[in-house]
mmCIF file of C-alpha atoms in Angstrom:
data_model
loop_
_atom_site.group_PDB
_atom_site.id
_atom_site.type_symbol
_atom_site.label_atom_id
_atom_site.label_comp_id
_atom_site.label_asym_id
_atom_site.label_seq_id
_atom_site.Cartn_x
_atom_site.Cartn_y
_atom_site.Cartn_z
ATOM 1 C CA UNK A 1 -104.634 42.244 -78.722
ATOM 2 C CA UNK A 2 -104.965 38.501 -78.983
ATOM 3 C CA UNK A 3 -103.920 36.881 -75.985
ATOM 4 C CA UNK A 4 -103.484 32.763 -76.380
ATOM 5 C CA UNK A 5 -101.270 30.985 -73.261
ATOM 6 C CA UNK A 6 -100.530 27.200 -74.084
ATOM 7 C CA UNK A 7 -98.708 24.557 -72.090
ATOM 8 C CA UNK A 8 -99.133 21.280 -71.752
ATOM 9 C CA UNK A 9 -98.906 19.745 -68.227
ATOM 10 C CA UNK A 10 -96.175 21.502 -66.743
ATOM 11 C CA UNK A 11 -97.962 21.024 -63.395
ATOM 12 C CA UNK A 12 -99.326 17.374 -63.728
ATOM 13 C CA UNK A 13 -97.065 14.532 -62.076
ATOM 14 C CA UNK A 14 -98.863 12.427 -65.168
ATOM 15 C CA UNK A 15 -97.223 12.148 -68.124
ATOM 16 C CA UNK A 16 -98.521 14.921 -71.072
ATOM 17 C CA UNK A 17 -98.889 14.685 -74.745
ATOM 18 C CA UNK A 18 -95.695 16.070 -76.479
ATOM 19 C CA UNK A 19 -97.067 18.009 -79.027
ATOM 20 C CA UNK A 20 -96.059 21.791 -80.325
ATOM 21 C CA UNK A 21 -99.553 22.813 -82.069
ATOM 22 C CA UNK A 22 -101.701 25.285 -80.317
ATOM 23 C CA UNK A 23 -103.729 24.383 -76.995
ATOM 24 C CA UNK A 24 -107.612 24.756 -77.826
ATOM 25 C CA UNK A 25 -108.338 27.316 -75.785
ATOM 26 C CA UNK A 26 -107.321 29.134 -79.331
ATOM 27 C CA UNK A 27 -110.535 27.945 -80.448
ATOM 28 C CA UNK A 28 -112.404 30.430 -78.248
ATOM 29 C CA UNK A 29 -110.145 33.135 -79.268
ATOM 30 C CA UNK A 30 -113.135 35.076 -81.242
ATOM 31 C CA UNK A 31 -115.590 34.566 -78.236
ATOM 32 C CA UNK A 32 -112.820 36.917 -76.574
ATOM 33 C CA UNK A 33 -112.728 39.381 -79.501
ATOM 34 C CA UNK A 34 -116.451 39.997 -79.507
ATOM 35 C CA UNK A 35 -116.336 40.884 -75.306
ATOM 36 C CA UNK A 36 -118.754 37.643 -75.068
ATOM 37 C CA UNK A 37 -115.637 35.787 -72.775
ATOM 38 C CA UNK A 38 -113.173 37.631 -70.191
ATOM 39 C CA UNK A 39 -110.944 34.589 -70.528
ATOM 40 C CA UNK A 40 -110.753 30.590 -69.930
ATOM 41 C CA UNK A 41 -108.447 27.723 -69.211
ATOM 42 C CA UNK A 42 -109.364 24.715 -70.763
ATOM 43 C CA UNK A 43 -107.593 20.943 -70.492
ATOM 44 C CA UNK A 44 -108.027 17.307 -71.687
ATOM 45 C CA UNK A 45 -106.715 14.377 -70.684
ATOM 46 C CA UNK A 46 -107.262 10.823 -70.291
ATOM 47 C CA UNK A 47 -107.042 8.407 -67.703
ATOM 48 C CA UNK A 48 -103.053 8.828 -66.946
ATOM 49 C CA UNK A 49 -102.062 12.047 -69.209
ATOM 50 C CA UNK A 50 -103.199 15.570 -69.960
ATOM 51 C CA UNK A 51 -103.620 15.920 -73.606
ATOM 52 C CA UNK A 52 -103.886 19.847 -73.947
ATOM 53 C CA UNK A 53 -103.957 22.306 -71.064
ATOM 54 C CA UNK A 54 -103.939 26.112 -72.652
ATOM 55 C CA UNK A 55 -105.176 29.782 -72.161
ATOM 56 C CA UNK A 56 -107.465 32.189 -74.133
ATOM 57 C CA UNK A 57 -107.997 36.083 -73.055
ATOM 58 C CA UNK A 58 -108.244 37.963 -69.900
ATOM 59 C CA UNK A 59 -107.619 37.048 -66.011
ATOM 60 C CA UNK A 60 -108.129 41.080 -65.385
ATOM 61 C CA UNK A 61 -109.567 42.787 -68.734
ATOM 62 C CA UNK A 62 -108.806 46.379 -67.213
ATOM 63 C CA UNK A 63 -105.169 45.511 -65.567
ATOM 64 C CA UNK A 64 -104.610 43.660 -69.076
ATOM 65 C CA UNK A 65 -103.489 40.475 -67.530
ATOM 66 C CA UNK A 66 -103.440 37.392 -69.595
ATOM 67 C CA UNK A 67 -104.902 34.413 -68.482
ATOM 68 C CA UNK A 68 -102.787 31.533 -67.150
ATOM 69 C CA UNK A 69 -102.654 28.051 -67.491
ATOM 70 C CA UNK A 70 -102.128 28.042 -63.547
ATOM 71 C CA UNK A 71 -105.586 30.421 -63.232
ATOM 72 C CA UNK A 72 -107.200 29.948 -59.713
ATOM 73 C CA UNK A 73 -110.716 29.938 -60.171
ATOM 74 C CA UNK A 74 -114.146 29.136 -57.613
ATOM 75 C CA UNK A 75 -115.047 26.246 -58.931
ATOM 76 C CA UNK A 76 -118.582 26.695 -56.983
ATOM 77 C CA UNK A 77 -120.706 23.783 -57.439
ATOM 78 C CA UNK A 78 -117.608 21.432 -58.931
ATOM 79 C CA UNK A 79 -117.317 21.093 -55.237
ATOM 80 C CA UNK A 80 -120.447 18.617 -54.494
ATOM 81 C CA UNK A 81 -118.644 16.032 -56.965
ATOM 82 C CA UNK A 82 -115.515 15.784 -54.772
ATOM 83 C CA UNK A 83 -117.999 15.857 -50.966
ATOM 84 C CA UNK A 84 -119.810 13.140 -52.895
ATOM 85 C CA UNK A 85 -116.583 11.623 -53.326
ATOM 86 C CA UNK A 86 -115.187 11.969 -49.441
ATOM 87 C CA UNK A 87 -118.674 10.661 -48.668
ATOM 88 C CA UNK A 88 -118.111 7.894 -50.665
ATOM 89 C CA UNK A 89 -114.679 6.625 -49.132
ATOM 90 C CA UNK A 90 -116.216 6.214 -45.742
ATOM 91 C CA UNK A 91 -119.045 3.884 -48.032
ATOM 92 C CA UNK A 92 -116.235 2.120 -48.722
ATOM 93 C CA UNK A 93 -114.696 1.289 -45.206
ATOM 94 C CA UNK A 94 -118.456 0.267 -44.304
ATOM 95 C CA UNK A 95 -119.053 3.199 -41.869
ATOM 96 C CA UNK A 96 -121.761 4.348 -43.510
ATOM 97 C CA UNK A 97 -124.672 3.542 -46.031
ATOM 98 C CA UNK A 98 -125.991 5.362 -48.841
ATOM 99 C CA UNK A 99 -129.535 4.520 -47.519
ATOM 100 C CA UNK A 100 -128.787 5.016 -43.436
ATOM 101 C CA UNK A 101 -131.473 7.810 -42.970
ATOM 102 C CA UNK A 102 -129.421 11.305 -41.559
ATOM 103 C CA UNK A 103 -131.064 11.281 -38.079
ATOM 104 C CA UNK A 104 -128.822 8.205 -37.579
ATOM 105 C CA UNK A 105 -125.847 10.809 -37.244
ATOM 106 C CA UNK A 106 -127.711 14.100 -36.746
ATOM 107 C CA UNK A 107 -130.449 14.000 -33.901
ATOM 108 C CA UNK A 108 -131.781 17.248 -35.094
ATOM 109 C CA UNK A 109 -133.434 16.006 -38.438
ATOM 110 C CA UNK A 110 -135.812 14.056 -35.877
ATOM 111 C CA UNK A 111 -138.274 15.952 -35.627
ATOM 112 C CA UNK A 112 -138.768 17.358 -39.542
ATOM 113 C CA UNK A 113 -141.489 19.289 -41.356
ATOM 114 C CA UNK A 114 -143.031 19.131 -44.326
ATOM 115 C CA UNK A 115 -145.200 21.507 -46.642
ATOM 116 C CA UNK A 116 -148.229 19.556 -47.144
ATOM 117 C CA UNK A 117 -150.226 22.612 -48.878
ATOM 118 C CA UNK A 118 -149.170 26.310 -48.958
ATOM 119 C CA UNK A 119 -150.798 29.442 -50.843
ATOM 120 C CA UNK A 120 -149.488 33.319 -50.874
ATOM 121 C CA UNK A 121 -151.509 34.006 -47.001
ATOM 122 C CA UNK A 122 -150.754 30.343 -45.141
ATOM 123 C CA UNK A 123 -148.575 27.002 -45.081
ATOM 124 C CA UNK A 124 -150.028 23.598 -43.782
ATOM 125 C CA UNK A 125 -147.246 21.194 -42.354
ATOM 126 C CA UNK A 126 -147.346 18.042 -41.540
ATOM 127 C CA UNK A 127 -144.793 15.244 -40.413
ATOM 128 C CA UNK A 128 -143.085 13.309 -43.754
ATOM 129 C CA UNK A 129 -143.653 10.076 -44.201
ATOM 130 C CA UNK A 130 -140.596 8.790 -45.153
ATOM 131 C CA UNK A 131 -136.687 9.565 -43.458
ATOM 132 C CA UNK A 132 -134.388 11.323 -45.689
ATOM 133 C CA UNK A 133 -131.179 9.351 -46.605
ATOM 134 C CA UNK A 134 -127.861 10.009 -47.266
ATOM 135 C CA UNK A 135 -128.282 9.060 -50.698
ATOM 136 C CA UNK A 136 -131.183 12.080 -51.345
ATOM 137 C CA UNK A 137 -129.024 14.281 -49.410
ATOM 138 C CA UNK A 138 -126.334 13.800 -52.390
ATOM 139 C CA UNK A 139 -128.770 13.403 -55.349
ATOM 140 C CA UNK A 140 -130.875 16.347 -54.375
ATOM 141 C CA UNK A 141 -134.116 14.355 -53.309
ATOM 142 C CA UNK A 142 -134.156 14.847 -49.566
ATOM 143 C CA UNK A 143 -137.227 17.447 -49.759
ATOM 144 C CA UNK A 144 -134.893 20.239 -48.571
ATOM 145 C CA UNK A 145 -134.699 23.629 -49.866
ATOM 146 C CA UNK A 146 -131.887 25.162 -51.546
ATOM 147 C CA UNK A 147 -130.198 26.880 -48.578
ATOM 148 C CA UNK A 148 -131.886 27.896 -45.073
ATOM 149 C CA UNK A 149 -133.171 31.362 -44.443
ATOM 150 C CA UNK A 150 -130.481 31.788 -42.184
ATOM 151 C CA UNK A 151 -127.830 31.413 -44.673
ATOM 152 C CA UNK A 152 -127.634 34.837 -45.591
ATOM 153 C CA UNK A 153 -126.322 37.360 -46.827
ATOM 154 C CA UNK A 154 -123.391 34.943 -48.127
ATOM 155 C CA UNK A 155 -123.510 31.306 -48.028
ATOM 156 C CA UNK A 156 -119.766 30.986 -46.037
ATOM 157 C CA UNK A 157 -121.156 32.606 -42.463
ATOM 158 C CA UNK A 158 -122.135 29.181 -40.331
ATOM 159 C CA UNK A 159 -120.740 26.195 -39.268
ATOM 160 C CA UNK A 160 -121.416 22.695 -40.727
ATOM 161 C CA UNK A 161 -123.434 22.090 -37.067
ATOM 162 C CA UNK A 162 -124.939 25.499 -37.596
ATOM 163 C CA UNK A 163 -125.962 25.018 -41.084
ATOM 164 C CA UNK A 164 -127.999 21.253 -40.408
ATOM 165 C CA UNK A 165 -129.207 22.700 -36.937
ATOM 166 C CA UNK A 166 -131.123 25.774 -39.236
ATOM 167 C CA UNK A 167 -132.020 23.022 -42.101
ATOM 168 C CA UNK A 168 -133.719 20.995 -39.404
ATOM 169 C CA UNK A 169 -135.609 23.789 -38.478
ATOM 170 C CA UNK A 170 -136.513 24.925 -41.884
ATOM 171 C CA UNK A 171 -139.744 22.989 -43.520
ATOM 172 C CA UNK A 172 -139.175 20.452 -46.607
ATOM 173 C CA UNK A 173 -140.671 21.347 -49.402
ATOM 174 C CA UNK A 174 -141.846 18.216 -50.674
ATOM 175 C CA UNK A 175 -142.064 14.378 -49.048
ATOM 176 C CA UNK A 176 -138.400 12.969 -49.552
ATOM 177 C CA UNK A 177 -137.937 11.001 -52.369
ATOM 178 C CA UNK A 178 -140.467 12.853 -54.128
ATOM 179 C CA UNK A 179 -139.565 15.460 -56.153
ATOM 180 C CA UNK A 180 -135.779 16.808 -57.226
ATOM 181 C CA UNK A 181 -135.351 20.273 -55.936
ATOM 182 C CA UNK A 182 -131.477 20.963 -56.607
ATOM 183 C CA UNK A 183 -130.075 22.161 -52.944
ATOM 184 C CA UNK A 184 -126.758 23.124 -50.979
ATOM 185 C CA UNK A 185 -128.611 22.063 -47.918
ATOM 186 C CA UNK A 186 -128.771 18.793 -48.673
ATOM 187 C CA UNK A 187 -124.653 18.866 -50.024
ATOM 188 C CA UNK A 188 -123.878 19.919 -46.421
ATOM 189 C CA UNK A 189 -125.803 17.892 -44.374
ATOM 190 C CA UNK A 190 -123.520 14.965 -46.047
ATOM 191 C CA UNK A 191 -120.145 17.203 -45.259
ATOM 192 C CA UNK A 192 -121.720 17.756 -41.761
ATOM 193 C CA UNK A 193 -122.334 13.786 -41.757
ATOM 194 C CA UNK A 194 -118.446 13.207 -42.688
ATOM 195 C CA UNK A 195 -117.583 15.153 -39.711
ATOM 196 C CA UNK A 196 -119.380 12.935 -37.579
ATOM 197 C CA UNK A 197 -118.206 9.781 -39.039
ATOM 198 C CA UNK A 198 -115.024 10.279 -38.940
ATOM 199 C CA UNK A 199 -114.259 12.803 -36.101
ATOM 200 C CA UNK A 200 -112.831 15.512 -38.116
ATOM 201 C CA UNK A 201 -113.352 18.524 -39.112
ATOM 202 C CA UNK A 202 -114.868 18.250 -42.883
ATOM 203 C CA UNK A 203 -112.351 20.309 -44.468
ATOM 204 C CA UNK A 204 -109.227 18.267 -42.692
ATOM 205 C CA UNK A 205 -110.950 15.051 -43.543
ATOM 206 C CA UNK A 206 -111.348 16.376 -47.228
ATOM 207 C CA UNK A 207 -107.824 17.166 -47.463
ATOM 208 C CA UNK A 208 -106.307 14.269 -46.347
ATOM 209 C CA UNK A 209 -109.060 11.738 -48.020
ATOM 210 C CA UNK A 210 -109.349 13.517 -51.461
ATOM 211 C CA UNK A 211 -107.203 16.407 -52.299
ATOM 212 C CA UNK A 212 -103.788 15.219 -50.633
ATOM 213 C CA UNK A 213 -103.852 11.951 -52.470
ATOM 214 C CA UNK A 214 -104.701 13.476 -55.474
ATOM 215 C CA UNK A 215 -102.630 16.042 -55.508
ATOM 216 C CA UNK A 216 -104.714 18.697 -55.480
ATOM 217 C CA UNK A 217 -102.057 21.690 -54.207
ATOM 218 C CA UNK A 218 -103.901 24.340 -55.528
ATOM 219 C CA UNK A 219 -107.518 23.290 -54.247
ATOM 220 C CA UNK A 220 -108.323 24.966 -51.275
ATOM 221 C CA UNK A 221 -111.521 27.097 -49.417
ATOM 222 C CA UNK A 222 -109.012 29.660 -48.195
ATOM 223 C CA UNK A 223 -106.733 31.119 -51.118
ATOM 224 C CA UNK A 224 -102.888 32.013 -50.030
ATOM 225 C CA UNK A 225 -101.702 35.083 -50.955
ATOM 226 C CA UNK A 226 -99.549 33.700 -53.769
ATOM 227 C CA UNK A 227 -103.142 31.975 -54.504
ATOM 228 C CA UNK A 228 -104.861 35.004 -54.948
ATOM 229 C CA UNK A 229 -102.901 36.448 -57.240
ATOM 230 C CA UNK A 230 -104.015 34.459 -59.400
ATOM 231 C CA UNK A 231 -107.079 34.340 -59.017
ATOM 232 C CA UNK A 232 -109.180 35.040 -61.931
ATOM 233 C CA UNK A 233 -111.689 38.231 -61.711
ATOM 234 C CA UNK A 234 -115.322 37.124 -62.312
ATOM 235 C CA UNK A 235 -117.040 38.838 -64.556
ATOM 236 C CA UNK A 236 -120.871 39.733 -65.833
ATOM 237 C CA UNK A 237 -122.658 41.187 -68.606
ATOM 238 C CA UNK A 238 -122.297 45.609 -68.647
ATOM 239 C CA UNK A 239 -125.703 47.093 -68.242
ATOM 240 C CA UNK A 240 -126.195 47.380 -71.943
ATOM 241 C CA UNK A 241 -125.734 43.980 -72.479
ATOM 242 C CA UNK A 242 -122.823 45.001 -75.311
ATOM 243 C CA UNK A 243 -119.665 43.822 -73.276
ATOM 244 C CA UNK A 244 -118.299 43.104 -69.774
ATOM 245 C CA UNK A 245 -117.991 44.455 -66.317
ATOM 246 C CA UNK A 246 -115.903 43.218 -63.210
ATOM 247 C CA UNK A 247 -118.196 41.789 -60.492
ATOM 248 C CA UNK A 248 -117.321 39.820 -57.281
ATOM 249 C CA UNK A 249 -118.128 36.833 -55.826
ATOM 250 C CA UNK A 250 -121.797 37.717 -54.031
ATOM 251 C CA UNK A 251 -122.184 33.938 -52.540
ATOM 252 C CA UNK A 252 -118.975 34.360 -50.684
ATOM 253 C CA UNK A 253 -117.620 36.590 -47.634
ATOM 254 C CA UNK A 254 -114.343 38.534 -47.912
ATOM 255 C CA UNK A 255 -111.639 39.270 -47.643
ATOM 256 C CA UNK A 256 -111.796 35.450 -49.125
ATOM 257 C CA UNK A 257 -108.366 34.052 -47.438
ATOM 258 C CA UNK A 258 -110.060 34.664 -44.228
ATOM 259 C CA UNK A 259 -110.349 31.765 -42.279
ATOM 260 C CA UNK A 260 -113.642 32.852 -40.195
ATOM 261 C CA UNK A 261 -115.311 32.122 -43.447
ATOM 262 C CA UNK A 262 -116.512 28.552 -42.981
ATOM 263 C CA UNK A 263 -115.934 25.730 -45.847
ATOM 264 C CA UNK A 264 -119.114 24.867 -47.786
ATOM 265 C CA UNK A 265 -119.611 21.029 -49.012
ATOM 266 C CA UNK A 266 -121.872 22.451 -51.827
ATOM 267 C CA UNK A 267 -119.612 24.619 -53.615
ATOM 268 C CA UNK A 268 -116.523 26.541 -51.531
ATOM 269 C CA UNK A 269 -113.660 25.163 -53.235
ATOM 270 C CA UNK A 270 -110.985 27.398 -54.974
ATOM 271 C CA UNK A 271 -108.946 25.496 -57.730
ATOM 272 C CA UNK A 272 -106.785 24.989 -60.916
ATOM 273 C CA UNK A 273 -107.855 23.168 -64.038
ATOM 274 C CA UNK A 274 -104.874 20.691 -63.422
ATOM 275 C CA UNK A 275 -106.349 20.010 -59.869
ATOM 276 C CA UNK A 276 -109.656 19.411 -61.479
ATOM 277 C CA UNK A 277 -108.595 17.239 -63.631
ATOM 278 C CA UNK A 278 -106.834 15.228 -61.420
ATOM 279 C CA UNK A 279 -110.231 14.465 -59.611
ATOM 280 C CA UNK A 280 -111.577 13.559 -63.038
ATOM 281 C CA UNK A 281 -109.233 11.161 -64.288
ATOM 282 C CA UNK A 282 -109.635 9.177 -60.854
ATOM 283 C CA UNK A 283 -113.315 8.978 -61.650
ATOM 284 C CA UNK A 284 -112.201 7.817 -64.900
ATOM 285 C CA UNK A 285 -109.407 5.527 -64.244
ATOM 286 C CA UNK A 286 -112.536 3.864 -61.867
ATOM 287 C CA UNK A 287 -111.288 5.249 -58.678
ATOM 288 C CA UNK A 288 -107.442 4.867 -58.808
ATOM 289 C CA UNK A 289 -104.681 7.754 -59.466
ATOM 290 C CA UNK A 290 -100.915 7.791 -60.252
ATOM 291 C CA UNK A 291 -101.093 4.035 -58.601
ATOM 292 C CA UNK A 292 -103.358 4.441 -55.541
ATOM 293 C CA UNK A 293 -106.414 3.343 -54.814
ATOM 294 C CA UNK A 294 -108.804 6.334 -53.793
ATOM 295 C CA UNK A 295 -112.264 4.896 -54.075
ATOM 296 C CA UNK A 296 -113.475 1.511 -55.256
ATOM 297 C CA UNK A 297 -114.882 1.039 -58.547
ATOM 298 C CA UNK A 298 -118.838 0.735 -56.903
ATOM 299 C CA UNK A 299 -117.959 3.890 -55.536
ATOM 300 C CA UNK A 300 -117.458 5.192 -58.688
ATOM 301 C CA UNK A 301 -120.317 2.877 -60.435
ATOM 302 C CA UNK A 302 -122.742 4.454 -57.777
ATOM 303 C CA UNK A 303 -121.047 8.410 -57.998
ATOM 304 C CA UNK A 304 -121.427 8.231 -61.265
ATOM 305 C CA UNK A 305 -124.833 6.244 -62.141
ATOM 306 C CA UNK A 306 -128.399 7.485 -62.035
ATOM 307 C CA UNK A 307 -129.729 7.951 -58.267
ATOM 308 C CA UNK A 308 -132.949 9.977 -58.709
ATOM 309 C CA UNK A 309 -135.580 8.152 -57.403
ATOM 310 C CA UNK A 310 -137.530 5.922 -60.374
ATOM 311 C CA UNK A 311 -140.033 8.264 -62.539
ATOM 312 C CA UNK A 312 -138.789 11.395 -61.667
ATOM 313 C CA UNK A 313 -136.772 13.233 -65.249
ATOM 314 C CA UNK A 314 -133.571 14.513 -63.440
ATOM 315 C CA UNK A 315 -131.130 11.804 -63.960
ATOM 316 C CA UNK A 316 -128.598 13.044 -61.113
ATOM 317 C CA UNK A 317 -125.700 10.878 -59.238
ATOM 318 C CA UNK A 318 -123.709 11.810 -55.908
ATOM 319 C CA UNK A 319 -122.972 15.323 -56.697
ATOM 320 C CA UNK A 320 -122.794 14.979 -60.456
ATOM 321 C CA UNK A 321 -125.323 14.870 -63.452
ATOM 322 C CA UNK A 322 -125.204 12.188 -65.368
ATOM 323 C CA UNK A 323 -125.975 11.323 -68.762
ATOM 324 C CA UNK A 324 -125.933 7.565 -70.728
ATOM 325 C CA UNK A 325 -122.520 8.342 -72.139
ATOM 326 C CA UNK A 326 -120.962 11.176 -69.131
ATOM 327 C CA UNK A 327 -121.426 12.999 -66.079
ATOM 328 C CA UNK A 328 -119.811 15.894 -64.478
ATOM 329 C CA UNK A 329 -121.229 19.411 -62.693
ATOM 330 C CA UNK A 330 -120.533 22.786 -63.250
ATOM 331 C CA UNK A 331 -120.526 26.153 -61.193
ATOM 332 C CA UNK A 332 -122.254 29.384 -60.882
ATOM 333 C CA UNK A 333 -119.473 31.022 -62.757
ATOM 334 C CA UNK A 334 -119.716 28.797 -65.807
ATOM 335 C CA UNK A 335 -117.215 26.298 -64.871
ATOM 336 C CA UNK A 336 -117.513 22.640 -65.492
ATOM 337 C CA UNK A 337 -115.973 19.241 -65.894
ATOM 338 C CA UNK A 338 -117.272 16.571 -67.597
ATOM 339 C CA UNK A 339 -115.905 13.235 -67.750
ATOM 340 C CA UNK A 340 -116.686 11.302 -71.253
ATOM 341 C CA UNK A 341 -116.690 7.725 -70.956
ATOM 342 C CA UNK A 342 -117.446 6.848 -74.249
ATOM 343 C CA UNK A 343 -114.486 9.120 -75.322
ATOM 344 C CA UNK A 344 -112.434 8.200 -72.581
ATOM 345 C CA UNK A 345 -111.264 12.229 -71.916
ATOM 346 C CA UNK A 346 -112.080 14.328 -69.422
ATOM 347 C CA UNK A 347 -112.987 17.632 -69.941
ATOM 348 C CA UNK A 348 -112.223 20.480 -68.059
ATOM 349 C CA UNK A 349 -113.542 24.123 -69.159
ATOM 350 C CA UNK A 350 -112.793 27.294 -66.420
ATOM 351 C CA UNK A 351 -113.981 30.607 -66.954
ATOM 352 C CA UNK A 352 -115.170 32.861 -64.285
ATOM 353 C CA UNK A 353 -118.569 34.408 -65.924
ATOM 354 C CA UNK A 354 -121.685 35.533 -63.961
ATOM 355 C CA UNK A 355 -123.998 35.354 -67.368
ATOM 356 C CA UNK A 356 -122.512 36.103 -71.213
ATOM 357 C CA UNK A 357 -123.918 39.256 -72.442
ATOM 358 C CA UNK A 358 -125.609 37.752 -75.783
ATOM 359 C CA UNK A 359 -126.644 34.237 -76.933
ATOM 360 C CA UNK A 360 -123.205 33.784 -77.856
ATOM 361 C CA UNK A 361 -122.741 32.339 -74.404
ATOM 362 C CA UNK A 362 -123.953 29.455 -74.751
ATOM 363 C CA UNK A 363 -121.902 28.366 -77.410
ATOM 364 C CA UNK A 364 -118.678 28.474 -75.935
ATOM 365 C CA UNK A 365 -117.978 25.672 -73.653
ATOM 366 C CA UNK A 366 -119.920 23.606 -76.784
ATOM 367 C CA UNK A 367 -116.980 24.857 -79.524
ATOM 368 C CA UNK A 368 -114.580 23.932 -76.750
ATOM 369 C CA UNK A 369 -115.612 20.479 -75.954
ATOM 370 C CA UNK A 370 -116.437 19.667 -79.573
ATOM 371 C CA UNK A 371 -112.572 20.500 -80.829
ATOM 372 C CA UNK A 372 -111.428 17.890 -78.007
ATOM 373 C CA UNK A 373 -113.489 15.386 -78.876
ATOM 374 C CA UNK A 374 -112.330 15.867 -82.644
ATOM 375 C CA UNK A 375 -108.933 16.088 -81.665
ATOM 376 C CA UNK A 376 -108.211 13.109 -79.108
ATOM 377 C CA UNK A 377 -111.572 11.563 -78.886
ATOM 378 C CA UNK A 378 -111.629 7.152 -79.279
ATOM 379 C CA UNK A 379 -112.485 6.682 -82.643
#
């Protein structure tokens, strides 16, 4: 059965393209007929209007549920874009720096440290010589490892003070400003930093800062009931790589609308495609959205520019990758926005996939993001 869901903006207080041919999401309509793709939402818009928001396949493959425009999704590592972005507005009201070094608001990093030789029987530390800034912390350069050993077995069990208090404890792996070495730690030792700042909790201050002005209603670490019935079913490759099985979410605690589980900086955030691209087209419209001013345009100019240290290959920003012409992030479950400057759109491709069973894969979000270009690209 071919499943194909189109609508154009009915959720997006910007105005949306009036137009009556099919979304594009019916360009990945054969992905879903081989059992490479469960099911996606994909959108485009510019600065002030969504262009094409549509549908393609599955939500639930075995309960036969068609994807929805309106499809909750984790959006995983999406989420370091929009900390970078709370980080950023307190950059802008001078209370912090990009270069202040994190010991300024977290004692504990004091006392760091670092690998300076290691085989498979011993480890040699040794203090770093440099302080790690805020601006590593967001461009993964602070020398930290991906997550603490006592982040486990999910990555939603401690506090922001627990999480920084078990990062400073935990060796860097390299001299900061050394090496990239991609890491949640270093994601929420900036939300942990936010909380200090401004003397809320992170998730309150992220809510009122970022998602409240933007609109964001269906962006959230804690999915409402009505929430989670939409939320899409992740799925991963069957055992003989032929077709698809359910799976769950292994980063993340449940029952997932439980509010013991703690919000993660680095990539807790439940949302919509229309949320998403709501964040996008501020980036794009150089910080402002539906008339207000959310960040400044350096904010953006920084967010979105190259902040690896000079002579290292990873061109990264604040919590987005960046290219000459782009930047954006995805997630562990395949998501990702990009927003194309030299196209002016911004792209916005959900899907909820732990792994695509055959090469196929990696040839979907490509056929998406090539039709929107074609279609409403600047010529």
């Amino acid at each position: 059965m071919r499943l194909l869901l189109c609508v154009l903006a009915f959720c997006s207080p910007l105005r949306a393209e009036d137009t009556s041919s099919a979304g594009l999401a019916a360009q990945l309509q054969p992905f879903v007929e081989r059992h490479t793709l469960a099911g996606a939402v994909t959108l485009v818009a510019d600065k002030t209007r969504v262009l094409d928001l549509s549908a393609v396949g599955y939500a639930d493959i075995a309960q036969n549920q068609a994807m929805r425009p309106d499809q909750v999704v984790w959006i995983a590592s999406m989420t370091k874009a929009i900390t970078a972005a709370a980080v950023m507005t307190l950059v802008d009201e001078g209370k912090l720096s990009l270069e202040d070094p994190i010991e300024k608001y977290l004692p504990e990093f004091r006392d760091l440290w670092v690998a300076a030789e290691s085989d498979e029987t011993h480890r040699l530390l040794k203090r770093p010589s440099t302080k790690i800034t805020i601006r590593q912390c967001l461009c993964h350069t602070s020398g930290m490892p991906f997550a603490s050993p006592m982040e486990k077995p999910t990555l939603d069990a401690l506090t922001l003070r627990e999480c920084t208090l078990s990062y400073a404890m935990t060796p860097l792996l390299h001299e900061p400003g050394s090496k990239y070495q991609y890491s949640n730690a270093g994601i929420n030792t900036a939300g942990r930093i936010i909380e200090v700042v401004s003397g809320q909790p992170y998730e309150v201050f992220l809510q009122k800062r970022i998602l409240d002005p933007l609109k964001m209603t269906d962006t959230t670490y804690w999915p409402s009931e009505e929430q989670l019935s939409r939320l899409a079913k992740p799925y991963k490759p069957n055992a003989e790589k032929n077709g698809l099985e359910a799976t769950t979410i292994s980063q993340l605690t449940y029952p997932l609308h439980e509010r013991t589980r703690q919000p993660m900086p680095a990539g807790g955030l439940f949302a919509t495609a229309t949320d998403v691209s709501h964040f996008c087209q501020m980036l794009l419209a150089d910080g402002m959205f539906d008339g207000q001013k959310i960040l400044s345009p350096a904010a953006v100019q920084a967010l979105s520019s190259r902040q690896t240290e000079p002579g290292l290959p990873e061109n990264y920003g604040l919590g987005v990758s960046v290219s000459e012409n782009s930047f954006g992030h995805g997630g562990a479950l395949s998501t990702n926005m990009t927003i194309d400057k030299k196209h002016g759109l911004v792209l916005v491709y959900l899907v909820q996939h732990a792994g695509y069973a055959n090469s196929d894969g990696g040839q979907i979000q490509p056929t998406f993001q090539k039709a929107a270009i074609e279609r409403f690209g600047k010529k």
